[in-house]
Amino acid sequence: MSVLVYTESDSGKFKKSAFEAASYAKEVAAMLGVAVTAVSINGGDSSELGTYGVDKVLEVKNDDLTNFNAKAYADILKQAAQKEGAKVVVVSSTADSKFLAPLLAVHLDAGYASNVVALPESASPFVVKRTAFTNKAFSMTEMSTDVKVIGLSNNAFGLKENSGDAAAEVFEPVLSQDDFSTQITAVDRASDKVSIADAEIVVSGGRGLKGPEHWGMIEELADVLGAATACSKPVSDMGWRPHGEHVGQTGKPVASNLYIAIGVSGAIQHLAGINASKVKVVINNDPEAPFFKAADYGIVGDAFDVVPKLIEKLKEFKSNNA
Ligand SMILES: Cc1cc2nc3c(=O)[nH]c(=O)nc-3n(C[C@H](O)[C@H](O)[C@H](O)COP(=O)(O)OP(=O)(O)OC[C@H]3O[C@@H](n4cnc5c(N)ncnc54)[C@H](O)[C@@H]3O)c2cc1C
């Protein structure tokens, strides 16, 4: 028996969310007194998973699976769970994992709890803590099915180093034609920049920046920090920035370690998408802006004055600490 974890990768490299899911799976496995088995589909160097407590890696190498395919991936995870006798399967909360998790739960006749933010309160009964109402509340969910699929919220648990053997084993699941009834035939990346979902740091701009011509300083700040850029809804609606950067209730969710909001008022629909971020820094010239109530650090000031100074200081700090 083991806890199974799906370790997602992109272009042959494990995502940060894979290491977080492995860290979480390790601690659930310790609670249950079992080992951790990871499933890697055309993934990275399996030994990396050992650092986060994985004991065994089922490696699937298949050129037909280069692009994500929810049906086929769910079938692979089902077969892996059955082979390992796994009663708990951990997946991340990326768009891909949120797509495959319900399919997997159906395959395994399992319960699926999404947006889980902590280790189970208890193993028997199996109770997990999840966010609800776009991160405004928590719900305690008791899972009474024999097999349980857990969708771990990004950045909720963090990375925890732990030793594991990560012994690699070739895994060749049996796939049917039906698994490939829908396929992604090509992926055209809009940008090579770090994606908002995977970013550790996100620099976001709002209508307070007055126009697209002022985004140079947002991009420069993001470059200095190695961050992704994001924006509020009106900014993308007005065509100042691409729609892929819109975050919030109707945009992308952000669960970064650091979220810097510049000239964003902090409307409830914007906050709904960024509540899961760890540290929020707000730069706004209106001390009454609602965002300050949700901020960990706030700077009351004109963005056109504050941001260039911040960039200068960060560059100075980086060159002194290179
Ligand atoms: C159904 C629905 C869904 C929505 N979904 C989303 C969503 O997903 N995401 C989202 O973002 N919004 C969403 N909205 C819109 C949301 O309600 C707000 O209107 C929007 O977030 C406001 O964007 P903003 O903060 O950029 O602009 P504004 O509200 O215009 O705020 C601009 C801010 O910039 C500050 N500012 C101005 N000049 C400067 C300066 N020089 N320096 C520093 N600060 C300055 C101002 O003080 C102000 O706080 C939704 C609305 C609805 C009704």
PDB file of N, CA, C and O in Angstrom, residues 13-87:
ATOM      1  N   LYS A  13      10.470  18.789 -17.237  1.00  0.00           N
ATOM      2  CA  LYS A  13      10.946  19.252 -15.914  1.00  0.00           C
ATOM      3  C   LYS A  13       9.785  19.248 -14.949  1.00  0.00           C
ATOM      4  O   LYS A  13       8.680  19.710 -15.309  1.00  0.00           O
ATOM      5  N   PHE A  14      10.044  18.771 -13.713  1.00  0.00           N
ATOM      6  CA  PHE A  14       8.955  18.796 -12.728  1.00  0.00           C
ATOM      7  C   PHE A  14       8.590  20.233 -12.387  1.00  0.00           C
ATOM      8  O   PHE A  14       9.459  21.096 -12.260  1.00  0.00           O
ATOM      9  N   LYS A  15       7.275  20.453 -12.208  1.00  0.00           N
ATOM     10  CA  LYS A  15       6.826  21.775 -11.777  1.00  0.00           C
ATOM     11  C   LYS A  15       7.025  21.890 -10.266  1.00  0.00           C
ATOM     12  O   LYS A  15       7.057  20.882  -9.555  1.00  0.00           O
ATOM     13  N   LYS A  16       7.052  23.122  -9.801  1.00  0.00           N
ATOM     14  CA  LYS A  16       7.172  23.345  -8.350  1.00  0.00           C
ATOM     15  C   LYS A  16       6.000  22.671  -7.630  1.00  0.00           C
ATOM     16  O   LYS A  16       6.151  22.088  -6.559  1.00  0.00           O
ATOM     17  N   SER A  17       4.823  22.705  -8.258  1.00  0.00           N
ATOM     18  CA  SER A  17       3.636  22.112  -7.625  1.00  0.00           C
ATOM     19  C   SER A  17       3.798  20.596  -7.444  1.00  0.00           C
ATOM     20  O   SER A  17       3.201  20.002  -6.547  1.00  0.00           O
ATOM     21  N   ALA A  18       4.659  19.965  -8.278  1.00  0.00           N
ATOM     22  CA  ALA A  18       4.895  18.524  -8.136  1.00  0.00           C
ATOM     23  C   ALA A  18       5.651  18.257  -6.831  1.00  0.00           C
ATOM     24  O   ALA A  18       5.349  17.299  -6.104  1.00  0.00           O
ATOM     25  N   PHE A  19       6.635  19.115  -6.540  1.00  0.00           N
ATOM     26  CA  PHE A  19       7.406  18.936  -5.303  1.00  0.00           C
ATOM     27  C   PHE A  19       6.533  19.209  -4.078  1.00  0.00           C
ATOM     28  O   PHE A  19       6.675  18.566  -3.039  1.00  0.00           O
ATOM     29  N   GLU A  20       5.631  20.161  -4.226  1.00  0.00           N
ATOM     30  CA  GLU A  20       4.733  20.459  -3.102  1.00  0.00           C
ATOM     31  C   GLU A  20       3.775  19.278  -2.877  1.00  0.00           C
ATOM     32  O   GLU A  20       3.557  18.860  -1.734  1.00  0.00           O
ATOM     33  N   ALA A  21       3.234  18.736  -3.963  1.00  0.00           N
ATOM     34  CA  ALA A  21       2.317  17.591  -3.827  1.00  0.00           C
ATOM     35  C   ALA A  21       3.056  16.400  -3.214  1.00  0.00           C
ATOM     36  O   ALA A  21       2.505  15.668  -2.374  1.00  0.00           O
ATOM     37  N   ALA A  22       4.328  16.210  -3.609  1.00  0.00           N
ATOM     38  CA  ALA A  22       5.124  15.100  -3.052  1.00  0.00           C
ATOM     39  C   ALA A  22       5.370  15.325  -1.557  1.00  0.00           C
ATOM     40  O   ALA A  22       5.259  14.391  -0.747  1.00  0.00           O
ATOM     41  N   SER A  23       5.682  16.583  -1.187  1.00  0.00           N
ATOM     42  CA  SER A  23       5.924  16.900   0.238  1.00  0.00           C
ATOM     43  C   SER A  23       4.682  16.570   1.058  1.00  0.00           C
ATOM     44  O   SER A  23       4.766  16.012   2.161  1.00  0.00           O
ATOM     45  N   TYR A  24       3.536  16.919   0.506  1.00  0.00           N
ATOM     46  CA  TYR A  24       2.267  16.689   1.207  1.00  0.00           C
ATOM     47  C   TYR A  24       1.987  15.182   1.301  1.00  0.00           C
ATOM     48  O   TYR A  24       1.637  14.658   2.366  1.00  0.00           O
ATOM     49  N   ALA A  25       2.188  14.500   0.164  1.00  0.00           N
ATOM     50  CA  ALA A  25       1.919  13.046   0.128  1.00  0.00           C
ATOM     51  C   ALA A  25       2.777  12.323   1.165  1.00  0.00           C
ATOM     52  O   ALA A  25       2.332  11.374   1.810  1.00  0.00           O
ATOM     53  N   LYS A  26       4.026  12.794   1.318  1.00  0.00           N
ATOM     54  CA  LYS A  26       4.939  12.159   2.282  1.00  0.00           C
ATOM     55  C   LYS A  26       4.351  12.217   3.695  1.00  0.00           C
ATOM     56  O   LYS A  26       4.378  11.237   4.440  1.00  0.00           O
ATOM     57  N   GLU A  27       3.803  13.388   4.046  1.00  0.00           N
ATOM     58  CA  GLU A  27       3.291  13.516   5.421  1.00  0.00           C
ATOM     59  C   GLU A  27       1.972  12.755   5.610  1.00  0.00           C
ATOM     60  O   GLU A  27       1.717  12.221   6.678  1.00  0.00           O
ATOM     61  N   VAL A  28       1.178  12.685   4.551  1.00  0.00           N
ATOM     62  CA  VAL A  28      -0.057  11.877   4.652  1.00  0.00           C
ATOM     63  C   VAL A  28       0.349  10.402   4.805  1.00  0.00           C
ATOM     64  O   VAL A  28      -0.211   9.662   5.619  1.00  0.00           O
ATOM     65  N   ALA A  29       1.361  10.003   4.028  1.00  0.00           N
ATOM     66  CA  ALA A  29       1.824   8.609   4.096  1.00  0.00           C
ATOM     67  C   ALA A  29       2.357   8.285   5.493  1.00  0.00           C
ATOM     68  O   ALA A  29       2.118   7.191   6.019  1.00  0.00           O
ATOM     69  N   ALA A  30       3.048   9.276   6.095  1.00  0.00           N
ATOM     70  CA  ALA A  30       3.573   9.046   7.449  1.00  0.00           C
ATOM     71  C   ALA A  30       2.407   8.865   8.434  1.00  0.00           C
ATOM     72  O   ALA A  30       2.468   8.010   9.327  1.00  0.00           O
ATOM     73  N   MET A  31       1.342   9.644   8.242  1.00  0.00           N
ATOM     74  CA  MET A  31       0.159   9.506   9.124  1.00  0.00           C
ATOM     75  C   MET A  31      -0.439   8.109   9.004  1.00  0.00           C
ATOM     76  O   MET A  31      -0.939   7.541   9.966  1.00  0.00           O
ATOM     77  N   LEU A  32      -0.409   7.569   7.763  1.00  0.00           N
ATOM     78  CA  LEU A  32      -1.055   6.272   7.505  1.00  0.00           C
ATOM     79  C   LEU A  32      -0.083   5.103   7.669  1.00  0.00           C
ATOM     80  O   LEU A  32      -0.485   3.945   7.564  1.00  0.00           O
ATOM     81  N   GLY A  33       1.206   5.432   7.840  1.00  0.00           N
ATOM     82  CA  GLY A  33       2.216   4.382   7.995  1.00  0.00           C
ATOM     83  C   GLY A  33       2.487   3.621   6.703  1.00  0.00           C
ATOM     84  O   GLY A  33       2.722   2.410   6.726  1.00  0.00           O
ATOM     85  N   VAL A  34       2.435   4.327   5.560  1.00  0.00           N
ATOM     86  CA  VAL A  34       2.710   3.674   4.269  1.00  0.00           C
ATOM     87  C   VAL A  34       3.766   4.475   3.501  1.00  0.00           C
ATOM     88  O   VAL A  34       4.223   5.523   3.963  1.00  0.00           O
ATOM     89  N   ALA A  35       4.154   3.978   2.322  1.00  0.00           N
ATOM     90  CA  ALA A  35       5.174   4.651   1.510  1.00  0.00           C
ATOM     91  C   ALA A  35       4.520   5.597   0.497  1.00  0.00           C
ATOM     92  O   ALA A  35       3.301   5.630   0.362  1.00  0.00           O
ATOM     93  N   VAL A  36       5.375   6.366  -0.211  1.00  0.00           N
ATOM     94  CA  VAL A  36       4.877   7.296  -1.238  1.00  0.00           C
ATOM     95  C   VAL A  36       5.343   6.842  -2.613  1.00  0.00           C
ATOM     96  O   VAL A  36       6.538   6.649  -2.840  1.00  0.00           O
ATOM     97  N   THR A  37       4.389   6.670  -3.513  1.00  0.00           N
ATOM     98  CA  THR A  37       4.736   6.356  -4.906  1.00  0.00           C
ATOM     99  C   THR A  37       4.295   7.516  -5.785  1.00  0.00           C
ATOM    100  O   THR A  37       3.158   7.980  -5.677  1.00  0.00           O
ATOM    101  N   ALA A  38       5.217   7.975  -6.628  1.00  0.00           N
ATOM    102  CA  ALA A  38       4.872   9.062  -7.558  1.00  0.00           C
ATOM    103  C   ALA A  38       4.649   8.499  -8.946  1.00  0.00           C
ATOM    104  O   ALA A  38       5.242   7.480  -9.316  1.00  0.00           O
ATOM    105  N   VAL A  39       3.792   9.179  -9.708  1.00  0.00           N
ATOM    106  CA  VAL A  39       3.648   8.845 -11.126  1.00  0.00           C
ATOM    107  C   VAL A  39       4.198  10.019 -11.919  1.00  0.00           C
ATOM    108  O   VAL A  39       3.788  11.174 -11.712  1.00  0.00           O
ATOM    109  N   SER A  40       5.161   9.726 -12.796  1.00  0.00           N
ATOM    110  CA  SER A  40       5.780  10.767 -13.603  1.00  0.00           C
ATOM    111  C   SER A  40       5.531  10.430 -15.073  1.00  0.00           C
ATOM    112  O   SER A  40       5.923   9.356 -15.547  1.00  0.00           O
ATOM    113  N   ILE A  41       4.865  11.332 -15.769  1.00  0.00           N
ATOM    114  CA  ILE A  41       4.563  11.083 -17.189  1.00  0.00           C
ATOM    115  C   ILE A  41       5.473  11.982 -18.025  1.00  0.00           C
ATOM    116  O   ILE A  41       5.338  13.204 -18.008  1.00  0.00           O
ATOM    117  N   ASN A  42       6.411  11.372 -18.703  1.00  0.00           N
ATOM    118  CA  ASN A  42       7.434  12.107 -19.464  1.00  0.00           C
ATOM    119  C   ASN A  42       8.033  13.221 -18.595  1.00  0.00           C
ATOM    120  O   ASN A  42       8.235  14.348 -19.059  1.00  0.00           O
ATOM    121  N   GLY A  43       8.292  12.884 -17.338  1.00  0.00           N
ATOM    122  CA  GLY A  43       8.717  13.909 -16.381  1.00  0.00           C
ATOM    123  C   GLY A  43      10.212  14.104 -16.303  1.00  0.00           C
ATOM    124  O   GLY A  43      10.976  13.623 -17.148  1.00  0.00           O
ATOM    125  N   GLY A  44      10.624  14.796 -15.246  1.00  0.00           N
ATOM    126  CA  GLY A  44      12.023  15.158 -15.072  1.00  0.00           C
ATOM    127  C   GLY A  44      12.837  14.036 -14.439  1.00  0.00           C
ATOM    128  O   GLY A  44      12.469  12.862 -14.509  1.00  0.00           O
ATOM    129  N   ASP A  45      13.927  14.436 -13.809  1.00  0.00           N
ATOM    130  CA  ASP A  45      14.844  13.500 -13.171  1.00  0.00           C
ATOM    131  C   ASP A  45      14.182  12.977 -11.884  1.00  0.00           C
ATOM    132  O   ASP A  45      13.996  13.739 -10.923  1.00  0.00           O
ATOM    133  N   SER A  46      13.835  11.684 -11.880  1.00  0.00           N
ATOM    134  CA  SER A  46      13.073  11.130 -10.751  1.00  0.00           C
ATOM    135  C   SER A  46      13.769  11.295  -9.413  1.00  0.00           C
ATOM    136  O   SER A  46      13.112  11.387  -8.367  1.00  0.00           O
ATOM    137  N   SER A  47      15.116  11.319  -9.433  1.00  0.00           N
ATOM    138  CA  SER A  47      15.832  11.418  -8.155  1.00  0.00           C
ATOM    139  C   SER A  47      15.471  12.720  -7.426  1.00  0.00           C
ATOM    140  O   SER A  47      15.532  12.795  -6.198  1.00  0.00           O
ATOM    141  N   GLU A  48      15.060  13.739  -8.195  1.00  0.00           N
ATOM    142  CA  GLU A  48      14.664  15.011  -7.556  1.00  0.00           C
ATOM    143  C   GLU A  48      13.481  14.798  -6.606  1.00  0.00           C
ATOM    144  O   GLU A  48      13.329  15.509  -5.618  1.00  0.00           O
ATOM    145  N   LEU A  49      12.636  13.818  -6.938  1.00  0.00           N
ATOM    146  CA  LEU A  49      11.442  13.588  -6.113  1.00  0.00           C
ATOM    147  C   LEU A  49      11.808  12.982  -4.762  1.00  0.00           C
ATOM    148  O   LEU A  49      11.078  13.128  -3.785  1.00  0.00           O
ATOM    149  N   GLY A  50      12.958  12.297  -4.726  1.00  0.00           N
ATOM    150  CA  GLY A  50      13.428  11.703  -3.470  1.00  0.00           C
ATOM    151  C   GLY A  50      13.643  12.767  -2.406  1.00  0.00           C
ATOM    152  O   GLY A  50      13.394  12.545  -1.213  1.00  0.00           O
ATOM    153  N   THR A  51      14.073  13.939  -2.834  1.00  0.00           N
ATOM    154  CA  THR A  51      14.316  15.044  -1.891  1.00  0.00           C
ATOM    155  C   THR A  51      13.052  15.413  -1.123  1.00  0.00           C
ATOM    156  O   THR A  51      13.099  15.953  -0.029  1.00  0.00           O
ATOM    157  N   TYR A  52      11.904  15.121  -1.734  1.00  0.00           N
ATOM    158  CA  TYR A  52      10.635  15.498  -1.083  1.00  0.00           C
ATOM    159  C   TYR A  52       9.903  14.278  -0.522  1.00  0.00           C
ATOM    160  O   TYR A  52       8.710  14.344  -0.258  1.00  0.00           O
ATOM    161  N   GLY A  53      10.640  13.175  -0.363  1.00  0.00           N
ATOM    162  CA  GLY A  53      10.093  12.045   0.378  1.00  0.00           C
ATOM    163  C   GLY A  53       9.489  10.924  -0.441  1.00  0.00           C
ATOM    164  O   GLY A  53       8.920   9.987   0.113  1.00  0.00           O
ATOM    165  N   VAL A  54       9.626  10.986  -1.771  1.00  0.00           N
ATOM    166  CA  VAL A  54       9.038   9.923  -2.600  1.00  0.00           C
ATOM    167  C   VAL A  54       9.906   8.658  -2.522  1.00  0.00           C
ATOM    168  O   VAL A  54      11.128   8.725  -2.639  1.00  0.00           O
ATOM    169  N   ASP A  55       9.254   7.517  -2.296  1.00  0.00           N
ATOM    170  CA  ASP A  55       9.998   6.253  -2.173  1.00  0.00           C
ATOM    171  C   ASP A  55      10.170   5.562  -3.519  1.00  0.00           C
ATOM    172  O   ASP A  55      11.177   4.904  -3.758  1.00  0.00           O
ATOM    173  N   LYS A  56       9.152   5.689  -4.360  1.00  0.00           N
ATOM    174  CA  LYS A  56       9.203   4.989  -5.655  1.00  0.00           C
ATOM    175  C   LYS A  56       8.570   5.874  -6.724  1.00  0.00           C
ATOM    176  O   LYS A  56       7.599   6.585  -6.444  1.00  0.00           O
ATOM    177  N   VAL A  57       9.159   5.837  -7.925  1.00  0.00           N
ATOM    178  CA  VAL A  57       8.582   6.636  -9.020  1.00  0.00           C
ATOM    179  C   VAL A  57       8.206   5.693 -10.157  1.00  0.00           C
ATOM    180  O   VAL A  57       9.055   4.963 -10.681  1.00  0.00           O
ATOM    181  N   LEU A  58       6.933   5.714 -10.534  1.00  0.00           N
ATOM    182  CA  LEU A  58       6.499   4.952 -11.709  1.00  0.00           C
ATOM    183  C   LEU A  58       6.690   5.870 -12.909  1.00  0.00           C
ATOM    184  O   LEU A  58       5.986   6.889 -13.042  1.00  0.00           O
ATOM    185  N   GLU A  59       7.659   5.544 -13.740  1.00  0.00           N
ATOM    186  CA  GLU A  59       7.985   6.421 -14.871  1.00  0.00           C
ATOM    187  C   GLU A  59       7.262   5.953 -16.132  1.00  0.00           C
ATOM    188  O   GLU A  59       7.454   4.819 -16.580  1.00  0.00           O
ATOM    189  N   VAL A  60       6.468   6.841 -16.684  1.00  0.00           N
ATOM    190  CA  VAL A  60       5.792   6.541 -17.948  1.00  0.00           C
ATOM    191  C   VAL A  60       6.466   7.369 -19.028  1.00  0.00           C
ATOM    192  O   VAL A  60       6.518   8.598 -18.930  1.00  0.00           O
ATOM    193  N   LYS A  61       7.021   6.701 -20.013  1.00  0.00           N
ATOM    194  CA  LYS A  61       7.646   7.430 -21.137  1.00  0.00           C
ATOM    195  C   LYS A  61       6.869   7.036 -22.392  1.00  0.00           C
ATOM    196  O   LYS A  61       6.799   5.849 -22.731  1.00  0.00           O
ATOM    197  N   ASN A  62       6.262   8.014 -23.008  1.00  0.00           N
ATOM    198  CA  ASN A  62       5.424   7.704 -24.161  1.00  0.00           C
ATOM    199  C   ASN A  62       5.271   8.980 -24.995  1.00  0.00           C
ATOM    200  O   ASN A  62       4.755   9.987 -24.501  1.00  0.00           O
ATOM    201  N   ASP A  63       5.709   8.931 -26.242  1.00  0.00           N
ATOM    202  CA  ASP A  63       5.649  10.129 -27.097  1.00  0.00           C
ATOM    203  C   ASP A  63       4.222  10.589 -27.367  1.00  0.00           C
ATOM    204  O   ASP A  63       3.991  11.761 -27.661  1.00  0.00           O
ATOM    205  N   ASP A  64       3.267   9.651 -27.276  1.00  0.00           N
ATOM    206  CA  ASP A  64       1.866  10.044 -27.493  1.00  0.00           C
ATOM    207  C   ASP A  64       1.318  10.875 -26.336  1.00  0.00           C
ATOM    208  O   ASP A  64       0.201  11.390 -26.406  1.00  0.00           O
ATOM    209  N   LEU A  65       2.101  10.941 -25.241  1.00  0.00           N
ATOM    210  CA  LEU A  65       1.618  11.650 -24.054  1.00  0.00           C
ATOM    211  C   LEU A  65       2.404  12.939 -23.805  1.00  0.00           C
ATOM    212  O   LEU A  65       2.423  13.465 -22.691  1.00  0.00           O
ATOM    213  N   THR A  66       3.049  13.428 -24.853  1.00  0.00           N
ATOM    214  CA  THR A  66       3.853  14.647 -24.685  1.00  0.00           C
ATOM    215  C   THR A  66       2.978  15.812 -24.257  1.00  0.00           C
ATOM    216  O   THR A  66       3.329  16.579 -23.364  1.00  0.00           O
ATOM    217  N   ASN A  67       1.809  15.957 -24.882  1.00  0.00           N
ATOM    218  CA  ASN A  67       0.866  17.003 -24.466  1.00  0.00           C
ATOM    219  C   ASN A  67      -0.143  16.417 -23.488  1.00  0.00           C
ATOM    220  O   ASN A  67      -0.526  15.250 -23.605  1.00  0.00           O
ATOM    221  N   PHE A  68      -0.556  17.235 -22.548  1.00  0.00           N
ATOM    222  CA  PHE A  68      -1.519  16.777 -21.537  1.00  0.00           C
ATOM    223  C   PHE A  68      -2.788  16.238 -22.206  1.00  0.00           C
ATOM    224  O   PHE A  68      -3.298  16.804 -23.157  1.00  0.00           O
ATOM    225  N   ASN A  69      -3.271  15.129 -21.671  1.00  0.00           N
ATOM    226  CA  ASN A  69      -4.480  14.495 -22.176  1.00  0.00           C
ATOM    227  C   ASN A  69      -5.224  13.938 -20.956  1.00  0.00           C
ATOM    228  O   ASN A  69      -4.817  12.936 -20.371  1.00  0.00           O
ATOM    229  N   ALA A  70      -6.287  14.642 -20.546  1.00  0.00           N
ATOM    230  CA  ALA A  70      -6.951  14.312 -19.274  1.00  0.00           C
ATOM    231  C   ALA A  70      -7.405  12.861 -19.203  1.00  0.00           C
ATOM    232  O   ALA A  70      -7.202  12.181 -18.196  1.00  0.00           O
ATOM    233  N   LYS A  71      -7.986  12.370 -20.310  1.00  0.00           N
ATOM    234  CA  LYS A  71      -8.524  10.999 -20.290  1.00  0.00           C
ATOM    235  C   LYS A  71      -7.412   9.973 -20.109  1.00  0.00           C
ATOM    236  O   LYS A  71      -7.498   9.077 -19.266  1.00  0.00           O
ATOM    237  N   ALA A  72      -6.374  10.121 -20.910  1.00  0.00           N
ATOM    238  CA  ALA A  72      -5.274   9.149 -20.852  1.00  0.00           C
ATOM    239  C   ALA A  72      -4.524   9.252 -19.524  1.00  0.00           C
ATOM    240  O   ALA A  72      -4.194   8.233 -18.898  1.00  0.00           O
ATOM    241  N   TYR A  73      -4.276  10.482 -19.080  1.00  0.00           N
ATOM    242  CA  TYR A  73      -3.543  10.661 -17.820  1.00  0.00           C
ATOM    243  C   TYR A  73      -4.351  10.081 -16.655  1.00  0.00           C
ATOM    244  O   TYR A  73      -3.799   9.445 -15.750  1.00  0.00           O
ATOM    245  N   ALA A  74      -5.693  10.299 -16.672  1.00  0.00           N
ATOM    246  CA  ALA A  74      -6.523   9.757 -15.584  1.00  0.00           C
ATOM    247  C   ALA A  74      -6.494   8.233 -15.610  1.00  0.00           C
ATOM    248  O   ALA A  74      -6.449   7.575 -14.568  1.00  0.00           O
ATOM    249  N   ASP A  75      -6.474   7.658 -16.818  1.00  0.00           N
ATOM    250  CA  ASP A  75      -6.423   6.196 -16.949  1.00  0.00           C
ATOM    251  C   ASP A  75      -5.097   5.661 -16.380  1.00  0.00           C
ATOM    252  O   ASP A  75      -5.045   4.650 -15.663  1.00  0.00           O
ATOM    253  N   ILE A  76      -4.015   6.377 -16.675  1.00  0.00           N
ATOM    254  CA  ILE A  76      -2.689   5.962 -16.166  1.00  0.00           C
ATOM    255  C   ILE A  76      -2.673   5.999 -14.629  1.00  0.00           C
ATOM    256  O   ILE A  76      -2.228   5.056 -13.969  1.00  0.00           O
ATOM    257  N   LEU A  77      -3.218   7.086 -14.087  1.00  0.00           N
ATOM    258  CA  LEU A  77      -3.215   7.211 -12.618  1.00  0.00           C
ATOM    259  C   LEU A  77      -4.096   6.147 -11.980  1.00  0.00           C
ATOM    260  O   LEU A  77      -3.784   5.612 -10.916  1.00  0.00           O
ATOM    261  N   LYS A  78      -5.204   5.821 -12.655  1.00  0.00           N
ATOM    262  CA  LYS A  78      -6.079   4.754 -12.131  1.00  0.00           C
ATOM    263  C   LYS A  78      -5.302   3.445 -12.048  1.00  0.00           C
ATOM    264  O   LYS A  78      -5.284   2.766 -11.019  1.00  0.00           O
ATOM    265  N   GLN A  79      -4.609   3.122 -13.152  1.00  0.00           N
ATOM    266  CA  GLN A  79      -3.875   1.850 -13.181  1.00  0.00           C
ATOM    267  C   GLN A  79      -2.742   1.839 -12.147  1.00  0.00           C
ATOM    268  O   GLN A  79      -2.471   0.833 -11.510  1.00  0.00           O
ATOM    269  N   ALA A  80      -2.116   3.003 -11.978  1.00  0.00           N
ATOM    270  CA  ALA A  80      -1.039   3.094 -10.985  1.00  0.00           C
ATOM    271  C   ALA A  80      -1.600   2.920  -9.579  1.00  0.00           C
ATOM    272  O   ALA A  80      -1.030   2.203  -8.744  1.00  0.00           O
ATOM    273  N   ALA A  81      -2.763   3.568  -9.308  1.00  0.00           N
ATOM    274  CA  ALA A  81      -3.369   3.473  -7.973  1.00  0.00           C
ATOM    275  C   ALA A  81      -3.751   2.028  -7.677  1.00  0.00           C
ATOM    276  O   ALA A  81      -3.542   1.520  -6.567  1.00  0.00           O
ATOM    277  N   GLN A  82      -4.286   1.344  -8.697  1.00  0.00           N
ATOM    278  CA  GLN A  82      -4.690  -0.055  -8.480  1.00  0.00           C
ATOM    279  C   GLN A  82      -3.473  -0.940  -8.266  1.00  0.00           C
ATOM    280  O   GLN A  82      -3.462  -1.804  -7.400  1.00  0.00           O
ATOM    281  N   LYS A  83      -2.434  -0.707  -9.056  1.00  0.00           N
ATOM    282  CA  LYS A  83      -1.201  -1.506  -8.917  1.00  0.00           C
ATOM    283  C   LYS A  83      -0.588  -1.347  -7.519  1.00  0.00           C
ATOM    284  O   LYS A  83      -0.130  -2.308  -6.912  1.00  0.00           O
ATOM    285  N   GLU A  84      -0.630  -0.094  -7.002  1.00  0.00           N
ATOM    286  CA  GLU A  84       0.002   0.193  -5.709  1.00  0.00           C
ATOM    287  C   GLU A  84      -0.950  -0.015  -4.530  1.00  0.00           C
ATOM    288  O   GLU A  84      -0.556   0.156  -3.387  1.00  0.00           O
ATOM    289  N   GLY A  85      -2.203  -0.293  -4.831  1.00  0.00           N
ATOM    290  CA  GLY A  85      -3.205  -0.432  -3.755  1.00  0.00           C
ATOM    291  C   GLY A  85      -3.362   0.875  -2.990  1.00  0.00           C
ATOM    292  O   GLY A  85      -3.565   0.876  -1.768  1.00  0.00           O
ATOM    293  N   ALA A  86      -3.271   2.002  -3.709  1.00  0.00           N
ATOM    294  CA  ALA A  86      -3.322   3.307  -3.029  1.00  0.00           C
ATOM    295  C   ALA A  86      -4.745   3.657  -2.606  1.00  0.00           C
ATOM    296  O   ALA A  86      -5.679   3.527  -3.393  1.00  0.00           O
ATOM    297  N   LYS A  87      -4.875   4.085  -1.374  1.00  0.00           N
ATOM    298  CA  LYS A  87      -6.189   4.529  -0.864  1.00  0.00           C
ATOM    299  C   LYS A  87      -6.288   6.049  -0.906  1.00  0.00           C
ATOM    300  O   LYS A  87      -7.369   6.616  -0.759  1.00  0.00           O
TER     301      LYS A  87
END
